[in-house]
């Protein structure tokens, strides 16, 4: 039995399988099996009212999971699937409450990773698959990250290499007359608006969006080591104070520093948004718990950095303006 067949057998038995996607690795279970889905919540330590995204092979399965699907949703699926875009739609009555968090909506996405796509094609149904990490922790972008997080508690981890996007999918709600951007991600906001022909409302919390969706909590994607974001001059001052207190400091910066700062570990970050996003979670995981404090230069506030800034805002312990 090859690994793909093994994964399908486990999923049909109601077990968990960690799968690679182009965004991050997901912890997958049969979305139609509430007992299997419950194992996701138990292993992750995830609140039971926090909805999951159902991964499907493609747009042909939309009607299996959603009702009253608007034309905008089909246009977006045609334009961006398979890819890192999640659509929030009205659910079919048979979709388990365990998947939707008890809401009348469901999140759907068709991942572009070839291994995940092949798995979904052969499995035939939908897979509930949040990020394969403990709730609130840094998302995994390699199979090794999943092993580090769960050890033998996850029955199988499919290794599809490093995730090429590196941050989670863009989430767009289409359950009323006003399309809403709930979470920026792998598909830029401007590309979605170009297909729709109009602007998206951007909601950055469950409260303002009036819907619960993945990744909208104030604290998320966070390392165990405190992370402080800010402008480089202020971070250098903060680093000096921390060093004087005997703390082990790591300074992560995009702007060039003329000379090393004695006693402070430093690492240069990618200057463009796609590379920064691809490396972000692996970087935070690598340095987590190796220092007393992580100081990171805040990226620009321009549109191409929207998803990265969203993740860092939720991951950071403190912001220095």
mmCIF file of C-alpha atoms in Angstrom:
data_model
loop_
_atom_site.group_PDB
_atom_site.id
_atom_site.type_symbol
_atom_site.label_atom_id
_atom_site.label_comp_id
_atom_site.label_asym_id
_atom_site.label_seq_id
_atom_site.Cartn_x
_atom_site.Cartn_y
_atom_site.Cartn_z
ATOM 1 C CA UNK A 1 0.000 0.000 0.000
ATOM 2 C CA UNK A 2 1.465 3.375 -1.001
ATOM 3 C CA UNK A 3 1.244 6.439 1.245
ATOM 4 C CA UNK A 4 -1.714 7.953 -0.580
ATOM 5 C CA UNK A 5 -3.723 4.736 -0.279
ATOM 6 C CA UNK A 6 -2.709 4.527 3.382
ATOM 7 C CA UNK A 7 -3.941 8.077 3.964
ATOM 8 C CA UNK A 8 -7.289 7.376 2.301
ATOM 9 C CA UNK A 9 -7.727 4.183 4.331
ATOM 10 C CA UNK A 10 -7.047 6.072 7.582
ATOM 11 C CA UNK A 11 -9.442 8.885 6.661
ATOM 12 C CA UNK A 12 -12.219 6.420 5.846
ATOM 13 C CA UNK A 13 -11.610 4.774 9.219
ATOM 14 C CA UNK A 14 -12.208 8.124 10.925
ATOM 15 C CA UNK A 15 -8.542 8.831 11.665
ATOM 16 C CA UNK A 16 -6.481 11.989 11.211
ATOM 17 C CA UNK A 17 -3.898 12.605 8.486
ATOM 18 C CA UNK A 18 -1.677 15.677 8.171
ATOM 19 C CA UNK A 19 -1.599 16.855 4.571
ATOM 20 C CA UNK A 20 0.503 19.392 2.649
ATOM 21 C CA UNK A 21 -1.200 22.317 0.963
ATOM 22 C CA UNK A 22 0.276 25.280 -0.872
ATOM 23 C CA UNK A 23 -0.492 27.500 2.149
ATOM 24 C CA UNK A 24 0.373 25.486 5.293
ATOM 25 C CA UNK A 25 0.048 21.858 6.380
ATOM 26 C CA UNK A 26 -3.461 20.836 7.438
ATOM 27 C CA UNK A 27 -4.733 18.326 10.003
ATOM 28 C CA UNK A 28 -7.353 16.473 7.962
ATOM 29 C CA UNK A 29 -10.376 14.367 8.832
ATOM 30 C CA UNK A 30 -13.455 13.224 6.921
ATOM 31 C CA UNK A 31 -15.681 16.322 7.057
ATOM 32 C CA UNK A 32 -18.815 14.179 6.904
ATOM 33 C CA UNK A 33 -17.833 12.201 10.031
ATOM 34 C CA UNK A 34 -18.450 14.193 13.253
ATOM 35 C CA UNK A 35 -16.492 11.697 15.384
ATOM 36 C CA UNK A 36 -13.464 12.079 13.113
ATOM 37 C CA UNK A 37 -13.779 15.860 13.126
ATOM 38 C CA UNK A 38 -13.906 15.806 16.938
ATOM 39 C CA UNK A 39 -10.402 14.303 16.940
ATOM 40 C CA UNK A 40 -9.097 17.455 15.236
ATOM 41 C CA UNK A 41 -10.415 19.625 18.069
ATOM 42 C CA UNK A 42 -8.989 17.291 20.709
ATOM 43 C CA UNK A 43 -5.499 17.081 19.199
ATOM 44 C CA UNK A 44 -5.251 20.805 18.447
ATOM 45 C CA UNK A 45 -6.896 21.968 21.688
ATOM 46 C CA UNK A 46 -9.193 24.042 19.469
ATOM 47 C CA UNK A 47 -12.420 25.612 20.839
ATOM 48 C CA UNK A 48 -15.402 23.553 19.706
ATOM 49 C CA UNK A 49 -17.280 26.582 18.334
ATOM 50 C CA UNK A 50 -14.400 27.532 16.023
ATOM 51 C CA UNK A 51 -15.395 26.520 12.469
ATOM 52 C CA UNK A 52 -13.222 24.454 10.139
ATOM 53 C CA UNK A 53 -12.575 24.850 6.416
ATOM 54 C CA UNK A 54 -13.711 21.952 4.230
ATOM 55 C CA UNK A 55 -11.224 21.085 1.498
ATOM 56 C CA UNK A 56 -12.665 19.746 -1.754
ATOM 57 C CA UNK A 57 -11.209 18.699 -5.091
ATOM 58 C CA UNK A 58 -12.796 21.502 -7.100
ATOM 59 C CA UNK A 59 -15.762 23.671 -7.992
ATOM 60 C CA UNK A 60 -17.797 20.651 -9.120
ATOM 61 C CA UNK A 61 -18.260 19.799 -5.415
ATOM 62 C CA UNK A 62 -19.544 23.219 -4.349
ATOM 63 C CA UNK A 63 -23.183 22.125 -4.446
ATOM 64 C CA UNK A 64 -22.417 19.101 -2.270
ATOM 65 C CA UNK A 65 -21.640 21.415 0.659
ATOM 66 C CA UNK A 66 -23.347 24.760 -0.003
ATOM 67 C CA UNK A 67 -26.777 26.118 -0.995
ATOM 68 C CA UNK A 68 -27.940 29.386 -2.563
ATOM 69 C CA UNK A 69 -24.504 29.802 -4.117
ATOM 70 C CA UNK A 70 -24.223 33.292 -5.645
ATOM 71 C CA UNK A 71 -22.756 33.922 -9.065
ATOM 72 C CA UNK A 72 -19.840 35.786 -7.436
ATOM 73 C CA UNK A 73 -18.808 32.594 -5.648
ATOM 74 C CA UNK A 74 -18.739 30.587 -8.860
ATOM 75 C CA UNK A 75 -16.751 33.343 -10.591
ATOM 76 C CA UNK A 76 -14.159 33.325 -7.804
ATOM 77 C CA UNK A 77 -13.939 29.522 -7.803
ATOM 78 C CA UNK A 78 -13.442 29.520 -11.576
ATOM 79 C CA UNK A 79 -10.753 32.188 -11.300
ATOM 80 C CA UNK A 80 -8.753 30.967 -8.294
ATOM 81 C CA UNK A 81 -9.424 27.269 -7.677
ATOM 82 C CA UNK A 82 -7.476 25.209 -7.120
ATOM 83 C CA UNK A 83 -5.686 27.769 -4.998
ATOM 84 C CA UNK A 84 -5.441 29.574 -1.639
ATOM 85 C CA UNK A 85 -8.967 31.025 -1.536
ATOM 86 C CA UNK A 86 -11.684 30.009 0.963
ATOM 87 C CA UNK A 87 -15.313 30.896 0.253
ATOM 88 C CA UNK A 88 -17.825 31.238 3.102
ATOM 89 C CA UNK A 89 -21.265 30.158 1.855
ATOM 90 C CA UNK A 90 -24.601 28.990 3.229
ATOM 91 C CA UNK A 91 -24.269 25.350 4.222
ATOM 92 C CA UNK A 92 -26.138 22.302 3.068
ATOM 93 C CA UNK A 93 -28.327 20.939 5.919
ATOM 94 C CA UNK A 94 -26.290 17.717 6.149
ATOM 95 C CA UNK A 95 -22.981 19.499 6.920
ATOM 96 C CA UNK A 96 -22.096 18.579 10.533
ATOM 97 C CA UNK A 97 -22.261 21.278 13.192
ATOM 98 C CA UNK A 98 -18.809 20.097 14.250
ATOM 99 C CA UNK A 99 -17.460 21.533 10.991
ATOM 100 C CA UNK A 100 -19.396 24.798 10.998
ATOM 101 C CA UNK A 101 -19.160 25.629 14.685
ATOM 102 C CA UNK A 102 -22.964 25.517 14.779
ATOM 103 C CA UNK A 103 -23.295 28.317 12.216
ATOM 104 C CA UNK A 104 -25.442 28.179 9.090
ATOM 105 C CA UNK A 105 -22.373 28.752 6.926
ATOM 106 C CA UNK A 106 -19.472 26.615 5.713
ATOM 107 C CA UNK A 107 -15.985 27.505 4.482
ATOM 108 C CA UNK A 108 -14.867 25.743 1.288
ATOM 109 C CA UNK A 109 -11.560 25.645 -0.536
ATOM 110 C CA UNK A 110 -9.862 23.566 -3.240
ATOM 111 C CA UNK A 111 -6.127 23.357 -2.482
ATOM 112 C CA UNK A 112 -3.603 23.568 -5.322
ATOM 113 C CA UNK A 113 -0.903 21.332 -3.845
ATOM 114 C CA UNK A 114 -0.669 18.303 -6.179
ATOM 115 C CA UNK A 115 -0.520 15.772 -3.322
ATOM 116 C CA UNK A 116 -3.534 17.290 -1.528
ATOM 117 C CA UNK A 117 -5.440 17.499 -4.808
ATOM 118 C CA UNK A 118 -4.706 13.854 -5.660
ATOM 119 C CA UNK A 119 -5.811 12.809 -2.169
ATOM 120 C CA UNK A 120 -9.090 14.711 -2.482
ATOM 121 C CA UNK A 121 -9.755 13.349 -5.972
ATOM 122 C CA UNK A 122 -9.354 9.777 -4.753
ATOM 123 C CA UNK A 123 -11.094 10.306 -1.411
ATOM 124 C CA UNK A 124 -14.133 11.709 -3.167
ATOM 125 C CA UNK A 125 -15.558 13.701 -0.259
ATOM 126 C CA UNK A 126 -14.515 16.738 1.737
ATOM 127 C CA UNK A 127 -11.761 16.986 4.325
ATOM 128 C CA UNK A 128 -11.957 19.329 7.283
ATOM 129 C CA UNK A 129 -8.354 20.480 7.620
ATOM 130 C CA UNK A 130 -7.276 23.386 9.837
ATOM 131 C CA UNK A 131 -3.555 24.024 10.259
ATOM 132 C CA UNK A 132 -1.704 21.058 11.743
ATOM 133 C CA UNK A 133 -0.569 22.735 14.948
ATOM 134 C CA UNK A 134 -1.742 23.357 18.485
ATOM 135 C CA UNK A 135 -4.420 26.038 18.557
ATOM 136 C CA UNK A 136 -2.958 29.549 18.391
ATOM 137 C CA UNK A 137 0.614 28.390 17.728
ATOM 138 C CA UNK A 138 2.724 29.036 14.626
ATOM 139 C CA UNK A 139 1.316 27.240 11.587
ATOM 140 C CA UNK A 140 3.449 24.430 10.068
ATOM 141 C CA UNK A 141 4.907 24.729 6.578
ATOM 142 C CA UNK A 142 6.861 21.445 6.498
ATOM 143 C CA UNK A 143 6.158 17.864 7.490
ATOM 144 C CA UNK A 144 8.867 18.144 10.147
ATOM 145 C CA UNK A 145 6.972 21.029 11.774
ATOM 146 C CA UNK A 146 3.964 18.710 12.164
ATOM 147 C CA UNK A 147 6.118 15.940 13.657
ATOM 148 C CA UNK A 148 7.632 18.499 16.058
ATOM 149 C CA UNK A 149 4.146 19.651 17.072
ATOM 150 C CA UNK A 150 2.344 16.331 17.543
ATOM 151 C CA UNK A 151 4.908 13.511 17.505
ATOM 152 C CA UNK A 152 3.159 10.138 17.207
ATOM 153 C CA UNK A 153 -0.258 11.575 18.108
ATOM 154 C CA UNK A 154 -0.977 12.153 14.409
ATOM 155 C CA UNK A 155 -1.231 8.716 12.715
ATOM 156 C CA UNK A 156 0.242 9.857 9.360
ATOM 157 C CA UNK A 157 1.966 12.936 7.972
ATOM 158 C CA UNK A 158 2.147 13.161 4.189
ATOM 159 C CA UNK A 159 5.354 14.941 3.185
ATOM 160 C CA UNK A 160 4.824 17.287 0.259
ATOM 161 C CA UNK A 161 7.854 19.494 0.841
ATOM 162 C CA UNK A 162 7.785 23.084 2.076
ATOM 163 C CA UNK A 163 4.542 24.976 1.488
ATOM 164 C CA UNK A 164 5.215 27.428 -1.382
ATOM 165 C CA UNK A 165 2.813 30.185 -0.234
ATOM 166 C CA UNK A 166 3.570 29.987 3.480
ATOM 167 C CA UNK A 167 0.518 31.811 4.920
ATOM 168 C CA UNK A 168 -3.076 30.641 5.099
ATOM 169 C CA UNK A 169 -5.766 31.087 2.458
ATOM 170 C CA UNK A 170 -7.660 34.285 1.821
ATOM 171 C CA UNK A 171 -11.186 33.997 3.267
ATOM 172 C CA UNK A 172 -14.089 35.766 1.538
ATOM 173 C CA UNK A 173 -17.669 35.651 2.849
ATOM 174 C CA UNK A 174 -20.427 35.593 0.241
ATOM 175 C CA UNK A 175 -23.443 34.902 2.472
ATOM 176 C CA UNK A 176 -25.130 38.271 1.921
ATOM 177 C CA UNK A 177 -25.216 41.052 -0.650
ATOM 178 C CA UNK A 178 -21.868 42.497 0.453
ATOM 179 C CA UNK A 179 -18.777 40.329 -0.169
ATOM 180 C CA UNK A 180 -16.438 40.554 2.799
ATOM 181 C CA UNK A 181 -12.723 39.921 3.147
ATOM 182 C CA UNK A 182 -12.411 38.113 6.489
ATOM 183 C CA UNK A 183 -8.776 37.017 6.299
ATOM 184 C CA UNK A 184 -6.149 38.201 3.815
ATOM 185 C CA UNK A 185 -3.973 35.404 2.509
ATOM 186 C CA UNK A 186 -2.493 33.727 -0.523
ATOM 187 C CA UNK A 187 -4.757 35.487 -3.068
ATOM 188 C CA UNK A 188 -4.332 39.290 -3.046
ATOM 189 C CA UNK A 189 -7.384 41.384 -2.256
ATOM 190 C CA UNK A 190 -6.955 43.380 -5.471
ATOM 191 C CA UNK A 191 -7.081 40.221 -7.632
ATOM 192 C CA UNK A 192 -10.373 39.185 -6.021
ATOM 193 C CA UNK A 193 -11.860 42.647 -6.439
ATOM 194 C CA UNK A 194 -10.839 42.629 -10.110
ATOM 195 C CA UNK A 195 -12.846 39.444 -10.696
ATOM 196 C CA UNK A 196 -15.842 40.685 -8.711
ATOM 197 C CA UNK A 197 -15.797 44.130 -10.267
ATOM 198 C CA UNK A 198 -16.265 45.851 -6.901
ATOM 199 C CA UNK A 199 -14.562 46.382 -3.557
ATOM 200 C CA UNK A 200 -14.549 43.997 -0.615
ATOM 201 C CA UNK A 201 -15.397 45.083 2.906
ATOM 202 C CA UNK A 202 -12.455 44.134 5.137
ATOM 203 C CA UNK A 203 -13.366 42.770 8.572
ATOM 204 C CA UNK A 204 -10.495 41.955 10.919
ATOM 205 C CA UNK A 205 -12.424 40.335 13.769
ATOM 206 C CA UNK A 206 -15.270 37.896 14.344
ATOM 207 C CA UNK A 207 -17.184 40.678 16.094
ATOM 208 C CA UNK A 208 -17.302 43.133 13.194
ATOM 209 C CA UNK A 209 -17.776 40.408 10.582
ATOM 210 C CA UNK A 210 -20.656 38.923 12.613
ATOM 211 C CA UNK A 211 -19.451 35.479 11.623
ATOM 212 C CA UNK A 212 -16.873 33.148 13.137
ATOM 213 C CA UNK A 213 -14.071 32.206 10.773
ATOM 214 C CA UNK A 214 -10.552 30.813 11.062
ATOM 215 C CA UNK A 215 -7.755 33.193 11.944
ATOM 216 C CA UNK A 216 -9.805 36.151 13.215
ATOM 217 C CA UNK A 217 -8.879 35.918 16.892
ATOM 218 C CA UNK A 218 -6.741 38.724 18.298
ATOM 219 C CA UNK A 219 -3.984 36.298 19.313
ATOM 220 C CA UNK A 220 -3.003 33.648 16.776
ATOM 221 C CA UNK A 221 -0.017 32.277 14.825
ATOM 222 C CA UNK A 222 2.140 33.095 17.853
ATOM 223 C CA UNK A 223 5.554 31.767 18.937
ATOM 224 C CA UNK A 224 6.078 30.801 22.565
ATOM 225 C CA UNK A 225 8.856 33.402 22.760
ATOM 226 C CA UNK A 226 7.491 36.967 23.026
ATOM 227 C CA UNK A 227 7.558 38.753 19.662
ATOM 228 C CA UNK A 228 7.757 42.540 19.449
ATOM 229 C CA UNK A 229 7.151 44.414 16.188
ATOM 230 C CA UNK A 230 8.277 47.938 15.445
ATOM 231 C CA UNK A 231 10.384 50.369 13.483
ATOM 232 C CA UNK A 232 14.062 49.458 13.364
ATOM 233 C CA UNK A 233 15.462 52.450 15.356
ATOM 234 C CA UNK A 234 13.050 51.788 18.226
ATOM 235 C CA UNK A 235 13.809 48.059 18.120
ATOM 236 C CA UNK A 236 17.546 48.719 18.363
ATOM 237 C CA UNK A 237 16.902 50.823 21.481
ATOM 238 C CA UNK A 238 14.687 48.049 22.892
ATOM 239 C CA UNK A 239 17.388 45.490 22.118
ATOM 240 C CA UNK A 240 19.943 47.527 24.060
ATOM 241 C CA UNK A 241 17.671 47.712 27.110
ATOM 242 C CA UNK A 242 16.953 43.988 26.962
ATOM 243 C CA UNK A 243 20.635 43.161 26.592
ATOM 244 C CA UNK A 244 21.446 45.304 29.622
ATOM 245 C CA UNK A 245 18.936 43.206 31.584
ATOM 246 C CA UNK A 246 20.783 40.038 30.613
ATOM 247 C CA UNK A 247 18.208 38.816 28.079
ATOM 248 C CA UNK A 248 19.054 36.856 24.929
ATOM 249 C CA UNK A 249 17.851 39.039 22.066
ATOM 250 C CA UNK A 250 17.284 38.260 18.390
ATOM 251 C CA UNK A 251 16.803 41.199 16.030
ATOM 252 C CA UNK A 252 15.037 40.327 12.765
ATOM 253 C CA UNK A 253 15.278 43.146 10.226
ATOM 254 C CA UNK A 254 14.616 43.941 6.561
ATOM 255 C CA UNK A 255 16.539 47.229 6.505
ATOM 256 C CA UNK A 256 20.315 46.926 6.265
ATOM 257 C CA UNK A 257 22.276 47.648 9.458
ATOM 258 C CA UNK A 258 25.733 49.115 8.834
ATOM 259 C CA UNK A 259 27.505 47.129 11.545
ATOM 260 C CA UNK A 260 26.598 44.262 13.895
ATOM 261 C CA UNK A 261 25.401 45.289 17.333
ATOM 262 C CA UNK A 262 27.604 43.680 19.956
ATOM 263 C CA UNK A 263 25.840 41.005 22.003
ATOM 264 C CA UNK A 264 22.664 40.922 19.916
ATOM 265 C CA UNK A 265 21.967 38.138 17.444
ATOM 266 C CA UNK A 266 20.693 39.425 14.107
ATOM 267 C CA UNK A 267 19.090 37.992 10.984
ATOM 268 C CA UNK A 268 18.239 39.734 7.727
ATOM 269 C CA UNK A 269 14.729 39.109 6.404
ATOM 270 C CA UNK A 270 13.466 38.852 2.829
ATOM 271 C CA UNK A 271 12.682 42.238 1.319
ATOM 272 C CA UNK A 272 9.724 41.250 -0.896
ATOM 273 C CA UNK A 273 6.354 40.073 0.411
ATOM 274 C CA UNK A 274 6.093 36.627 -1.298
ATOM 275 C CA UNK A 275 9.502 35.471 -0.027
ATOM 276 C CA UNK A 276 8.842 36.956 3.412
ATOM 277 C CA UNK A 277 5.512 35.113 3.647
ATOM 278 C CA UNK A 278 7.006 31.819 2.478
ATOM 279 C CA UNK A 279 9.749 31.973 5.126
ATOM 280 C CA UNK A 280 7.835 33.579 8.024
ATOM 281 C CA UNK A 281 6.464 30.585 9.934
ATOM 282 C CA UNK A 282 9.584 28.449 9.446
ATOM 283 C CA UNK A 283 11.695 31.373 10.688
ATOM 284 C CA UNK A 284 9.576 31.860 13.818
ATOM 285 C CA UNK A 285 9.587 28.137 14.537
ATOM 286 C CA UNK A 286 13.350 27.900 14.102
ATOM 287 C CA UNK A 287 14.046 30.698 16.597
ATOM 288 C CA UNK A 288 11.242 29.954 19.065
ATOM 289 C CA UNK A 289 12.551 29.292 22.595
ATOM 290 C CA UNK A 290 16.168 29.878 21.526
ATOM 291 C CA UNK A 291 16.001 33.497 22.716
ATOM 292 C CA UNK A 292 14.258 35.430 25.472
ATOM 293 C CA UNK A 293 12.768 37.974 23.069
ATOM 294 C CA UNK A 294 12.254 38.271 19.318
ATOM 295 C CA UNK A 295 12.348 41.801 17.891
ATOM 296 C CA UNK A 296 11.095 42.079 14.303
ATOM 297 C CA UNK A 297 11.103 45.100 12.032
ATOM 298 C CA UNK A 298 7.518 45.698 10.910
ATOM 299 C CA UNK A 299 6.949 45.294 7.158
ATOM 300 C CA UNK A 300 5.537 48.125 5.021
ATOM 301 C CA UNK A 301 1.800 48.827 5.158
ATOM 302 C CA UNK A 302 1.379 48.580 1.381
ATOM 303 C CA UNK A 303 -1.258 46.225 -0.139
ATOM 304 C CA UNK A 304 1.118 43.406 -1.064
ATOM 305 C CA UNK A 305 2.021 43.038 2.619
ATOM 306 C CA UNK A 306 -1.589 42.800 3.845
ATOM 307 C CA UNK A 307 -1.561 39.059 4.666
ATOM 308 C CA UNK A 308 1.857 39.172 6.351
ATOM 309 C CA UNK A 309 0.895 42.178 8.463
ATOM 310 C CA UNK A 310 -2.340 40.459 9.469
ATOM 311 C CA UNK A 311 -0.433 37.405 10.731
ATOM 312 C CA UNK A 312 2.222 39.432 12.532
ATOM 313 C CA UNK A 313 -0.382 41.656 14.205
ATOM 314 C CA UNK A 314 -1.940 38.550 15.773
ATOM 315 C CA UNK A 315 1.385 36.845 16.532
ATOM 316 C CA UNK A 316 3.059 39.789 18.253
ATOM 317 C CA UNK A 317 3.028 40.304 22.004
ATOM 318 C CA UNK A 318 3.635 44.036 21.634
ATOM 319 C CA UNK A 319 3.981 46.713 18.976
ATOM 320 C CA UNK A 320 6.426 49.655 19.144
ATOM 321 C CA UNK A 321 5.330 52.479 16.847
#
